[in-house]
mmCIF file of C-alpha atoms and ligand atoms in Angstrom:
data_model
loop_
_atom_site.group_PDB
_atom_site.id
_atom_site.type_symbol
_atom_site.label_atom_id
_atom_site.label_comp_id
_atom_site.label_asym_id
_atom_site.label_seq_id
_atom_site.Cartn_x
_atom_site.Cartn_y
_atom_site.Cartn_z
ATOM 1 C CA MET A 28 111.848 72.171 112.844
ATOM 2 C CA LYS A 29 112.320 70.435 109.521
ATOM 3 C CA ILE A 30 110.110 70.959 106.505
ATOM 4 C CA ALA A 31 110.185 68.783 103.391
ATOM 5 C CA VAL A 32 109.391 71.079 100.472
ATOM 6 C CA LEU A 33 107.806 69.275 97.496
ATOM 7 C CA PRO A 34 106.971 71.787 94.732
ATOM 8 C CA GLY A 35 105.597 69.204 92.261
ATOM 9 C CA ASP A 36 104.331 70.141 88.802
ATOM 10 C CA GLY A 37 102.675 72.955 86.856
ATOM 11 C CA ILE A 38 102.363 76.075 88.977
ATOM 12 C CA GLY A 39 103.660 74.109 92.007
ATOM 13 C CA PRO A 40 107.245 75.451 91.891
ATOM 14 C CA GLU A 41 106.071 79.074 91.455
ATOM 15 C CA ILE A 42 103.599 79.096 94.326
ATOM 16 C CA VAL A 43 105.780 77.084 96.702
ATOM 17 C CA ALA A 44 108.649 79.522 96.131
ATOM 18 C CA GLN A 45 106.388 82.305 97.476
ATOM 19 C CA ALA A 46 105.441 80.349 100.594
ATOM 20 C CA VAL A 47 109.110 79.505 101.236
ATOM 21 C CA LYS A 48 109.948 83.204 100.874
ATOM 22 C CA VAL A 49 107.314 84.085 103.485
ATOM 23 C CA LEU A 50 108.456 81.352 105.912
ATOM 24 C CA LYS A 51 112.081 82.507 105.573
ATOM 25 C CA ALA A 52 111.032 86.097 106.240
ATOM 26 C CA LEU A 53 109.689 85.030 109.635
ATOM 27 C CA ASN A 54 113.266 84.151 110.586
ATOM 28 C CA ILE A 55 112.315 81.438 113.065
ATOM 29 C CA GLY A 56 114.941 78.848 112.166
ATOM 30 C CA LEU A 57 112.965 76.521 109.915
ATOM 31 C CA GLY A 58 115.063 73.944 108.049
ATOM 32 C CA MET A 59 113.797 73.320 104.523
ATOM 33 C CA GLU A 60 114.845 70.708 101.987
ATOM 34 C CA GLU A 61 113.356 70.185 98.511
ATOM 35 C CA ALA A 62 112.505 66.967 96.648
ATOM 36 C CA PRO A 63 110.533 66.052 93.509
ATOM 37 C CA ILE A 64 107.046 64.519 93.523
ATOM 38 C CA GLY A 65 104.377 63.811 90.905
ATOM 39 C CA GLY A 66 105.445 64.322 87.292
ATOM 40 C CA ALA A 67 108.688 65.836 88.569
ATOM 41 C CA GLY A 68 109.321 62.641 90.554
ATOM 42 C CA TYR A 69 108.619 60.550 87.464
ATOM 43 C CA GLU A 70 111.070 62.657 85.416
ATOM 44 C CA ALA A 71 113.757 62.483 88.113
ATOM 45 C CA ALA A 72 113.454 58.870 89.243
ATOM 46 C CA GLY A 73 110.781 57.116 87.175
ATOM 47 C CA ASP A 74 108.395 57.172 90.137
ATOM 48 C CA PRO A 75 105.772 59.802 91.114
ATOM 49 C CA LEU A 76 106.881 59.269 94.723
ATOM 50 C CA PRO A 77 110.615 58.535 94.608
ATOM 51 C CA ASP A 78 112.043 56.648 97.612
ATOM 52 C CA ALA A 79 114.276 59.599 98.526
ATOM 53 C CA THR A 80 111.284 61.946 98.542
ATOM 54 C CA LEU A 81 109.280 59.649 100.772
ATOM 55 C CA ALA A 82 112.259 59.249 103.131
ATOM 56 C CA LEU A 83 112.670 63.038 103.336
ATOM 57 C CA ALA A 84 108.938 63.487 104.025
ATOM 58 C CA LYS A 85 108.984 60.813 106.724
ATOM 59 C CA ALA A 86 112.009 62.362 108.444
ATOM 60 C CA ALA A 87 110.547 65.888 108.365
ATOM 61 C CA ASP A 88 108.136 67.385 110.919
ATOM 62 C CA ALA A 89 105.922 68.750 108.158
ATOM 63 C CA VAL A 90 105.598 68.705 104.382
ATOM 64 C CA LEU A 91 104.876 71.737 102.208
ATOM 65 C CA LEU A 92 103.493 70.623 98.848
ATOM 66 C CA GLY A 93 102.635 72.596 95.700
ATOM 67 C CA ALA A 94 100.506 70.453 93.379
ATOM 68 C CA VAL A 95 100.991 67.520 91.048
ATOM 69 C CA GLY A 96 99.775 66.590 87.596
ATOM 70 C CA ASP A 97 99.982 67.572 83.987
ATOM 71 C CA TRP A 98 97.968 66.463 81.004
ATOM 72 C CA LYS A 99 101.165 65.184 79.386
ATOM 73 C CA TYR A 100 101.270 62.334 81.933
ATOM 74 C CA ASP A 101 97.693 61.184 81.291
ATOM 75 C CA LYS A 102 98.897 58.409 78.967
ATOM 76 C CA LEU A 103 101.251 56.846 81.542
ATOM 77 C CA GLU A 104 100.289 53.621 83.249
ATOM 78 C CA ARG A 105 98.085 54.378 86.199
ATOM 79 C CA HIS A 106 100.691 53.610 88.898
ATOM 80 C CA LEU A 107 103.165 56.025 87.287
ATOM 81 C CA ARG A 108 100.775 58.977 87.066
ATOM 82 C CA PRO A 109 101.498 62.050 89.219
ATOM 83 C CA GLU A 110 98.260 61.761 91.248
ATOM 84 C CA ARG A 111 99.397 58.320 92.420
ATOM 85 C CA GLY A 112 102.370 59.984 94.138
ATOM 86 C CA LEU A 113 99.982 62.191 96.046
ATOM 87 C CA LEU A 114 97.638 59.381 97.075
ATOM 88 C CA ARG A 115 100.621 57.283 98.171
ATOM 89 C CA ILE A 116 102.300 59.970 100.268
ATOM 90 C CA ARG A 117 98.999 60.641 102.063
ATOM 91 C CA LYS A 118 98.656 56.920 102.767
ATOM 92 C CA GLU A 119 102.345 56.424 103.725
ATOM 93 C CA LEU A 120 102.258 59.321 106.181
ATOM 94 C CA ASN A 121 98.863 58.170 107.437
ATOM 95 C CA LEU A 122 97.373 61.609 106.818
ATOM 96 C CA PHE A 123 93.762 60.739 107.435
ATOM 97 C CA ALA A 124 92.376 64.165 108.282
ATOM 98 C CA ASN A 125 92.122 66.871 105.654
ATOM 99 C CA LEU A 126 91.180 70.320 106.901
ATOM 100 C CA ARG A 127 89.984 72.843 104.369
ATOM 101 C CA PRO A 128 88.900 76.206 105.671
ATOM 102 C CA ALA A 129 86.760 78.310 103.343
ATOM 103 C CA VAL A 130 86.997 81.882 104.546
ATOM 104 C CA LEU A 131 85.781 84.860 102.591
ATOM 105 C CA TYR A 132 87.995 87.913 102.976
ATOM 106 C CA PRO A 133 85.802 91.034 102.906
ATOM 107 C CA GLU A 134 87.987 92.557 100.158
ATOM 108 C CA LEU A 135 87.112 89.615 97.885
ATOM 109 C CA ALA A 136 83.338 89.562 98.406
ATOM 110 C CA SER A 137 82.844 90.866 94.874
ATOM 111 C CA ALA A 138 85.125 88.163 93.383
ATOM 112 C CA SER A 139 82.653 85.465 94.403
ATOM 113 C CA THR A 140 80.019 84.558 91.845
ATOM 114 C CA LEU A 141 77.434 84.554 94.656
ATOM 115 C CA LYS A 142 75.753 87.667 96.032
ATOM 116 C CA PRO A 143 77.931 89.414 98.663
ATOM 117 C CA GLU A 144 75.202 89.083 101.324
ATOM 118 C CA VAL A 145 75.202 85.289 100.845
ATOM 119 C CA VAL A 146 78.956 84.889 101.311
ATOM 120 C CA SER A 147 80.327 87.857 103.265
ATOM 121 C CA GLY A 148 81.616 86.756 106.646
ATOM 122 C CA LEU A 149 81.745 83.129 105.534
ATOM 123 C CA ASP A 150 83.987 80.916 107.695
ATOM 124 C CA ILE A 151 83.551 77.162 107.172
ATOM 125 C CA MET A 152 85.933 74.345 108.057
ATOM 126 C CA ILE A 153 85.501 71.247 105.920
ATOM 127 C CA VAL A 154 86.986 68.127 107.515
ATOM 128 C CA ARG A 155 87.456 65.422 104.892
ATOM 129 C CA GLU A 156 88.555 61.855 105.568
ATOM 130 C CA LEU A 157 91.523 61.247 103.324
ATOM 131 C CA THR A 158 92.816 57.687 103.453
ATOM 132 C CA GLY A 159 89.717 55.530 103.029
ATOM 133 C CA ASP A 160 86.485 55.386 101.049
ATOM 134 C CA ILE A 161 86.004 54.533 97.398
ATOM 135 C CA TYR A 162 89.417 55.994 96.471
ATOM 136 C CA PHE A 163 91.210 53.172 98.279
ATOM 137 C CA GLY A 164 88.643 50.379 98.771
ATOM 138 C CA GLN A 165 89.315 46.952 97.287
ATOM 139 C CA PRO A 166 88.327 45.343 94.988
ATOM 140 C CA ARG A 167 88.942 47.877 92.272
ATOM 141 C CA GLY A 168 89.874 47.795 88.606
ATOM 142 C CA ILE A 169 88.641 47.326 85.088
ATOM 143 C CA SER A 170 88.095 43.775 83.941
ATOM 144 C CA THR A 171 86.539 41.996 80.977
ATOM 145 C CA LEU A 172 83.402 39.996 81.580
ATOM 146 C CA GLU A 173 82.728 36.605 80.030
ATOM 147 C CA ASN A 174 80.607 38.206 77.321
ATOM 148 C CA GLY A 175 83.586 40.390 76.349
ATOM 149 C CA GLU A 176 82.112 43.566 77.817
ATOM 150 C CA ARG A 177 84.363 45.618 80.133
ATOM 151 C CA GLU A 178 83.362 46.450 83.701
ATOM 152 C CA GLY A 179 84.798 49.017 86.120
ATOM 153 C CA ILE A 180 84.690 48.446 89.873
ATOM 154 C CA ASN A 181 85.461 50.617 92.884
ATOM 155 C CA THR A 182 84.502 49.839 96.439
ATOM 156 C CA MET A 183 83.203 52.281 99.022
ATOM 157 C CA ARG A 184 84.181 51.085 102.492
ATOM 158 C CA TYR A 185 84.805 52.523 105.947
ATOM 159 C CA ASN A 186 85.321 50.753 109.227
ATOM 160 C CA GLU A 187 84.207 52.058 112.573
ATOM 161 C CA SER A 188 87.614 53.208 113.826
ATOM 162 C CA GLU A 189 88.299 55.161 110.625
ATOM 163 C CA ILE A 190 85.010 57.011 111.040
ATOM 164 C CA LYS A 191 85.573 57.614 114.707
ATOM 165 C CA ARG A 192 89.035 59.179 114.343
ATOM 166 C CA ILE A 193 87.920 61.645 111.648
ATOM 167 C CA GLY A 194 84.776 62.427 113.650
ATOM 168 C CA ARG A 195 86.929 63.194 116.656
ATOM 169 C CA VAL A 196 89.027 65.671 114.652
ATOM 170 C CA ALA A 197 85.833 67.452 113.572
ATOM 171 C CA PHE A 198 84.386 67.619 117.080
ATOM 172 C CA GLU A 199 87.683 68.871 118.551
ATOM 173 C CA ILE A 200 87.904 71.644 115.933
ATOM 174 C CA ALA A 201 84.257 72.574 116.498
ATOM 175 C CA MET A 202 85.008 72.965 120.219
ATOM 176 C CA LYS A 203 87.432 75.771 119.284
ATOM 177 C CA ARG A 204 84.922 77.380 116.907
ATOM 178 C CA ASN A 205 81.128 77.728 116.993
ATOM 179 C CA ARG A 206 80.475 74.192 118.289
ATOM 180 C CA LYS A 207 78.458 72.979 115.336
ATOM 181 C CA VAL A 208 79.259 69.868 113.308
ATOM 182 C CA CYS A 209 77.330 68.897 110.194
ATOM 183 C CA SER A 210 78.053 65.324 109.133
ATOM 184 C CA VAL A 211 77.475 64.739 105.425
ATOM 185 C CA ASP A 212 76.512 61.297 104.143
ATOM 186 C CA LYS A 213 74.168 59.437 101.806
ATOM 187 C CA ALA A 214 72.751 57.198 104.510
ATOM 188 C CA ASN A 215 69.466 56.734 102.655
ATOM 189 C CA VAL A 216 71.199 54.807 99.875
ATOM 190 C CA LEU A 217 74.704 53.720 100.913
ATOM 191 C CA GLU A 218 75.256 51.314 103.816
ATOM 192 C CA THR A 219 78.834 52.565 104.259
ATOM 193 C CA THR A 220 77.493 55.971 105.135
ATOM 194 C CA GLU A 221 74.641 54.526 107.184
ATOM 195 C CA LEU A 222 77.388 53.217 109.467
ATOM 196 C CA TRP A 223 79.103 56.618 109.204
ATOM 197 C CA ARG A 224 75.980 58.300 110.574
ATOM 198 C CA GLN A 225 75.577 55.775 113.415
ATOM 199 C CA VAL A 226 79.202 56.226 114.519
ATOM 200 C CA MET A 227 78.927 60.031 114.408
ATOM 201 C CA ILE A 228 75.851 59.877 116.632
ATOM 202 C CA GLU A 229 77.632 57.574 119.101
ATOM 203 C CA LEU A 230 80.719 59.808 119.158
ATOM 204 C CA SER A 231 78.651 62.946 119.672
ATOM 205 C CA LYS A 232 77.751 61.683 123.167
ATOM 206 C CA GLU A 233 81.360 62.486 124.158
ATOM 207 C CA TYR A 234 80.864 66.085 122.980
ATOM 208 C CA PRO A 235 77.588 67.251 124.541
ATOM 209 C CA GLN A 236 78.577 70.911 123.975
ATOM 210 C CA VAL A 237 78.673 70.391 120.218
ATOM 211 C CA GLU A 238 75.498 70.417 118.131
ATOM 212 C CA LEU A 239 75.583 67.565 115.610
ATOM 213 C CA SER A 240 73.420 67.636 112.498
ATOM 214 C CA HIS A 241 73.288 65.357 109.447
ATOM 215 C CA MET A 242 72.781 66.176 105.815
ATOM 216 C CA TYR A 243 72.647 64.091 102.640
ATOM 217 C CA VAL A 244 75.431 65.007 100.271
ATOM 218 C CA ASP A 245 73.107 66.144 97.479
ATOM 219 C CA ASN A 246 71.361 68.542 99.841
ATOM 220 C CA ALA A 247 74.734 69.693 101.233
ATOM 221 C CA ALA A 248 75.890 70.559 97.709
ATOM 222 C CA MET A 249 72.749 72.674 97.330
ATOM 223 C CA GLN A 250 72.875 74.280 100.798
ATOM 224 C CA LEU A 251 76.508 75.338 100.278
ATOM 225 C CA ILE A 252 75.312 77.557 97.437
ATOM 226 C CA ARG A 253 71.941 78.544 98.914
ATOM 227 C CA ALA A 254 72.963 79.486 102.476
ATOM 228 C CA PRO A 255 76.605 78.619 103.173
ATOM 229 C CA LYS A 256 76.803 80.588 106.422
ATOM 230 C CA GLN A 257 74.630 77.971 108.178
ATOM 231 C CA PHE A 258 77.745 75.752 108.400
ATOM 232 C CA ASP A 259 80.541 75.838 110.963
ATOM 233 C CA VAL A 260 82.395 72.498 110.718
ATOM 234 C CA MET A 261 81.392 70.021 108.030
ATOM 235 C CA VAL A 262 82.723 66.452 108.282
ATOM 236 C CA THR A 263 82.507 63.913 105.495
ATOM 237 C CA GLY A 264 84.176 61.005 103.718
ATOM 238 C CA ASN A 265 86.852 61.151 101.060
ATOM 239 C CA ILE A 266 84.842 61.374 97.833
ATOM 240 C CA PHE A 267 82.062 63.652 99.105
ATOM 241 C CA GLY A 268 84.685 65.877 100.759
ATOM 242 C CA ASP A 269 86.682 66.079 97.553
ATOM 243 C CA ILE A 270 83.711 67.477 95.676
ATOM 244 C CA LEU A 271 82.182 69.653 98.413
ATOM 245 C CA SER A 272 85.467 71.327 99.302
ATOM 246 C CA ASP A 273 86.006 72.368 95.678
ATOM 247 C CA GLU A 274 82.469 73.706 95.617
ATOM 248 C CA ALA A 275 83.105 75.621 98.853
ATOM 249 C CA SER A 276 86.249 77.076 97.325
ATOM 250 C CA MET A 277 84.201 78.951 94.765
ATOM 251 C CA LEU A 278 82.245 80.655 97.532
ATOM 252 C CA THR A 279 85.477 82.394 98.439
ATOM 253 C CA GLY A 280 86.024 83.804 94.972
ATOM 254 C CA SER A 281 88.900 81.655 93.794
ATOM 255 C CA ILE A 282 90.333 78.240 94.384
ATOM 256 C CA GLY A 283 93.637 80.124 94.538
ATOM 257 C CA MET A 284 92.712 81.373 98.041
ATOM 258 C CA LEU A 285 92.067 78.006 99.727
ATOM 259 C CA PRO A 286 94.702 76.377 101.908
ATOM 260 C CA SER A 287 94.582 72.869 103.336
ATOM 261 C CA ALA A 288 96.168 70.730 105.995
ATOM 262 C CA SER A 289 96.337 66.950 106.107
ATOM 263 C CA LEU A 290 97.183 65.588 109.534
ATOM 264 C CA ASP A 291 98.141 62.291 111.097
ATOM 265 C CA ALA A 292 97.257 61.252 114.632
ATOM 266 C CA ASN A 293 100.234 63.228 116.055
ATOM 267 C CA ASN A 294 99.626 66.450 114.146
ATOM 268 C CA LYS A 295 102.441 65.831 111.731
ATOM 269 C CA GLY A 296 101.050 67.266 108.565
ATOM 270 C CA MET A 297 101.240 67.907 104.890
ATOM 271 C CA TYR A 298 100.187 71.397 103.842
ATOM 272 C CA GLU A 299 99.101 72.255 100.335
ATOM 273 C CA PRO A 300 96.743 74.511 98.426
ATOM 274 C CA SER A 301 93.367 72.936 97.641
ATOM 275 C CA HIS A 302 93.773 73.525 93.923
ATOM 276 C CA GLY A 303 95.677 71.486 91.366
ATOM 277 C CA SER A 304 98.738 72.177 89.254
ATOM 278 C CA ALA A 305 96.878 74.435 86.803
ATOM 279 C CA PRO A 306 98.960 73.466 83.758
ATOM 280 C CA ASP A 307 97.016 76.044 81.720
ATOM 281 C CA ILE A 308 98.760 78.913 83.522
ATOM 282 C CA ALA A 309 102.042 77.250 84.599
ATOM 283 C CA GLY A 310 105.273 79.166 84.062
ATOM 284 C CA LYS A 311 103.474 82.442 83.330
ATOM 285 C CA ASP A 312 103.884 84.049 86.764
ATOM 286 C CA VAL A 313 100.128 84.621 87.029
ATOM 287 C CA ALA A 314 99.111 81.955 89.587
ATOM 288 C CA ASN A 315 97.739 83.006 92.945
ATOM 289 C CA PRO A 316 100.224 81.948 95.667
ATOM 290 C CA LEU A 317 97.965 82.891 98.612
ATOM 291 C CA ALA A 318 96.465 79.406 99.129
ATOM 292 C CA THR A 319 99.998 78.048 99.491
ATOM 293 C CA ILE A 320 101.104 80.898 101.756
ATOM 294 C CA LEU A 321 97.993 80.341 103.912
ATOM 295 C CA SER A 322 98.822 76.613 103.969
ATOM 296 C CA ALA A 323 102.204 77.542 105.465
ATOM 297 C CA ALA A 324 100.302 79.473 108.155
ATOM 298 C CA MET A 325 98.259 76.338 108.886
ATOM 299 C CA MET A 326 101.537 74.416 109.212
ATOM 300 C CA LEU A 327 102.718 76.788 111.917
ATOM 301 C CA ARG A 328 99.361 76.488 113.711
ATOM 302 C CA TYR A 329 98.739 72.733 113.578
ATOM 303 C CA THR A 330 102.195 71.106 113.445
ATOM 304 C CA PHE A 331 104.479 73.672 115.095
ATOM 305 C CA ASN A 332 101.891 74.962 117.535
ATOM 306 C CA ASP A 333 102.944 78.516 116.700
ATOM 307 C CA GLU A 334 99.655 80.411 116.641
ATOM 308 C CA ALA A 335 101.378 83.820 116.811
ATOM 309 C CA ASN A 336 103.324 83.369 113.574
ATOM 310 C CA ALA A 337 100.353 81.674 111.859
ATOM 311 C CA VAL A 338 98.299 84.791 112.604
ATOM 312 C CA ARG A 339 101.186 87.003 111.460
ATOM 313 C CA ILE A 340 101.095 85.367 108.029
ATOM 314 C CA GLU A 341 97.290 85.509 107.818
ATOM 315 C CA ASP A 342 97.322 89.187 108.795
ATOM 316 C CA ALA A 343 100.010 89.895 106.184
ATOM 317 C CA VAL A 344 97.805 88.262 103.522
ATOM 318 C CA LYS A 345 94.841 90.390 104.640
ATOM 319 C CA LYS A 346 97.011 93.498 104.534
ATOM 320 C CA ALA A 347 98.283 92.748 101.010
ATOM 321 C CA LEU A 348 94.637 92.325 99.897
ATOM 322 C CA ALA A 349 93.592 95.513 101.704
ATOM 323 C CA GLN A 350 96.419 97.328 99.907
ATOM 324 C CA GLY A 351 94.777 96.305 96.643
ATOM 325 C CA TYR A 352 97.184 93.611 95.416
ATOM 326 C CA ARG A 353 95.394 90.979 93.320
ATOM 327 C CA THR A 354 96.483 88.126 91.094
ATOM 328 C CA ALA A 355 94.486 87.675 87.875
ATOM 329 C CA ASP A 356 92.039 85.124 89.347
ATOM 330 C CA ILE A 357 90.779 87.563 92.011
ATOM 331 C CA TRP A 358 91.309 90.817 90.154
ATOM 332 C CA THR A 359 88.427 93.275 89.904
ATOM 333 C CA GLU A 360 88.235 96.761 88.374
ATOM 334 C CA GLY A 361 90.160 99.324 90.410
ATOM 335 C CA THR A 362 92.591 96.891 92.072
ATOM 336 C CA ASN A 363 96.276 96.371 91.355
ATOM 337 C CA LYS A 364 96.912 93.283 89.222
ATOM 338 C CA VAL A 365 100.225 91.599 90.091
ATOM 339 C CA GLY A 366 101.958 88.330 89.244
ATOM 340 C CA CYS A 367 102.683 85.372 91.483
ATOM 341 C CA ALA A 368 106.132 86.515 92.652
ATOM 342 C CA ALA A 369 104.979 90.109 93.219
ATOM 343 C CA MET A 370 102.088 88.844 95.367
ATOM 344 C CA GLY A 371 104.624 86.883 97.445
ATOM 345 C CA ASP A 372 106.710 90.064 97.778
ATOM 346 C CA ALA A 373 103.621 92.029 98.878
ATOM 347 C CA VAL A 374 102.950 89.512 101.652
ATOM 348 C CA VAL A 375 106.593 89.610 102.782
ATOM 349 C CA ALA A 376 106.496 93.410 102.794
ATOM 350 C CA ALA A 377 103.291 93.316 104.858
ATOM 351 C CA LEU A 378 104.962 90.982 107.364
HETATM 352 P P1 LIG B 430 93.285 72.856 88.806
HETATM 353 O O1 LIG B 430 92.930 73.115 90.227
HETATM 354 O O2 LIG B 430 94.720 72.641 88.523
HETATM 355 O O3 LIG B 430 92.754 74.035 87.901
HETATM 356 C C1 LIG B 430 91.382 74.390 87.774
HETATM 357 C C2 LIG B 430 91.282 75.839 87.285
HETATM 358 O O4 LIG B 430 91.650 76.717 88.341
HETATM 359 C C3 LIG B 430 92.225 76.163 86.125
HETATM 360 O O5 LIG B 430 91.586 77.072 85.256
HETATM 361 C C4 LIG B 430 93.405 76.832 86.778
HETATM 362 O O6 LIG B 430 94.083 77.746 85.955
HETATM 363 C C5 LIG B 430 92.737 77.537 87.981
HETATM 364 N N1 LIG B 430 93.663 77.631 89.123
HETATM 365 C C6 LIG B 430 94.039 76.622 89.938
HETATM 366 N N2 LIG B 430 94.909 77.077 90.855
HETATM 367 C C7 LIG B 430 95.070 78.397 90.642
HETATM 368 C C8 LIG B 430 95.858 79.411 91.259
HETATM 369 N N3 LIG B 430 96.653 79.184 92.316
HETATM 370 N N4 LIG B 430 95.793 80.661 90.754
HETATM 371 C C9 LIG B 430 95.005 80.937 89.704
HETATM 372 N N5 LIG B 430 94.236 80.026 89.077
HETATM 373 C C10 LIG B 430 94.268 78.757 89.538
HETATM 374 O O7 LIG B 430 92.426 71.578 88.357
HETATM 375 P P2 LIG B 430 92.388 70.786 86.964
HETATM 376 O O8 LIG B 430 92.595 71.740 85.821
HETATM 377 O O9 LIG B 430 91.189 69.972 87.027
HETATM 378 O O10 LIG B 430 93.629 69.805 87.041
HETATM 379 C C11 LIG B 430 94.904 70.131 86.515
HETATM 380 C C12 LIG B 430 95.921 69.088 86.975
HETATM 381 O O11 LIG B 430 96.028 69.172 88.417
HETATM 382 C C13 LIG B 430 95.495 67.659 86.696
HETATM 383 O O12 LIG B 430 96.636 66.944 86.280
HETATM 384 C C14 LIG B 430 94.966 67.155 88.015
HETATM 385 O O13 LIG B 430 95.099 65.778 88.166
HETATM 386 C C15 LIG B 430 95.848 67.876 88.983
HETATM 387 N N6 LIG B 430 95.279 68.070 90.329
HETATM 388 C C16 LIG B 430 96.160 68.005 91.345
HETATM 389 C C17 LIG B 430 95.731 68.246 92.625
HETATM 390 C C18 LIG B 430 96.767 68.235 93.718
HETATM 391 O O14 LIG B 430 97.946 68.193 93.454
HETATM 392 N N7 LIG B 430 96.363 68.307 94.970
HETATM 393 C C19 LIG B 430 94.384 68.564 92.886
HETATM 394 C C20 LIG B 430 93.489 68.666 91.811
HETATM 395 C C21 LIG B 430 93.962 68.425 90.509
#
């Protein structure tokens, strides 16, 4: 079992080191090799996704990624910016399905900005399409019109097969959960998502045990805050999923708690925390490594089919929280504030 480890930028190296520590502690013969991506890729090879990094990721069974990006790269040409490395690796590995669970651990109910009764027991899986939509659609760009005014263009587009394959992922996951799928679109205004809704309805005929509902994205944004426990699996396109999954992360108290998996059609996957590189706290040993550690658990579950060790990691995280360990982002009065590395050690000890 080979894992390509891509720490990236900002807090990436710190949090990935904790996940690697936890995976090594399992002692199950995982081979791990590191390579630069994002700003680190640009520094090392003048490319946010160096050829050697892409080759390593392609040869591996799974990829463990930290995060990419730093404000200092904002002035680079667009194709050299760190985020481009991330978009390209997702596209190159054909990682079309992004799974983002939002689970509220009982110990963290008070860290959420919402009332505990609204969020306690929350367990949502957001399934986001990752390789299509307005982030990739052509034509795109900024051009100058004849009158000298500039115009920006992006194109929202989805074809039927792209919608069907992400829908299938959502229905399959729902079958293993509470058998409810809510498809989020803006079918009243956008034709792309009108097609999305039609395809979801057609696909649902293959899953009669699953209850399919539809919601406009603006309402979904509201319902996630008003009554988030109504959702089981939520499936949506790339841009809506980007925004809704960040919103859902705050239900759980901190973005530092949210893992993610991005899968191809054969369950090869890239696993990364849902948050970014947090340059504001990089290098200070204060970042929360739990989202990355929980991403490693998802890797064992979805790519290596090792449910037992995935649960072992998740239980160790719960135990470390129950023992009172907290990084700054989830700290509350009366708990034990620790740094990034110490949180990793607490999880290893709990294992
Ligand atoms: P961010 O997620 O990096 O940070 C948002 C806020 O959350 C910050 O205050 C940060 O300190 C905090 N935070 C994030 N992760 C945390 C953790 N593990 N523990 C504690 N606090 C945490 O988003 P941003 O500030 O909008 O973007 C910063 C950089 O990250 C940008 O360059 C952006 O492009 C990039 N980014 C990368 C990814 C990715 O690699 N997947 C995703 C989003 C943003």
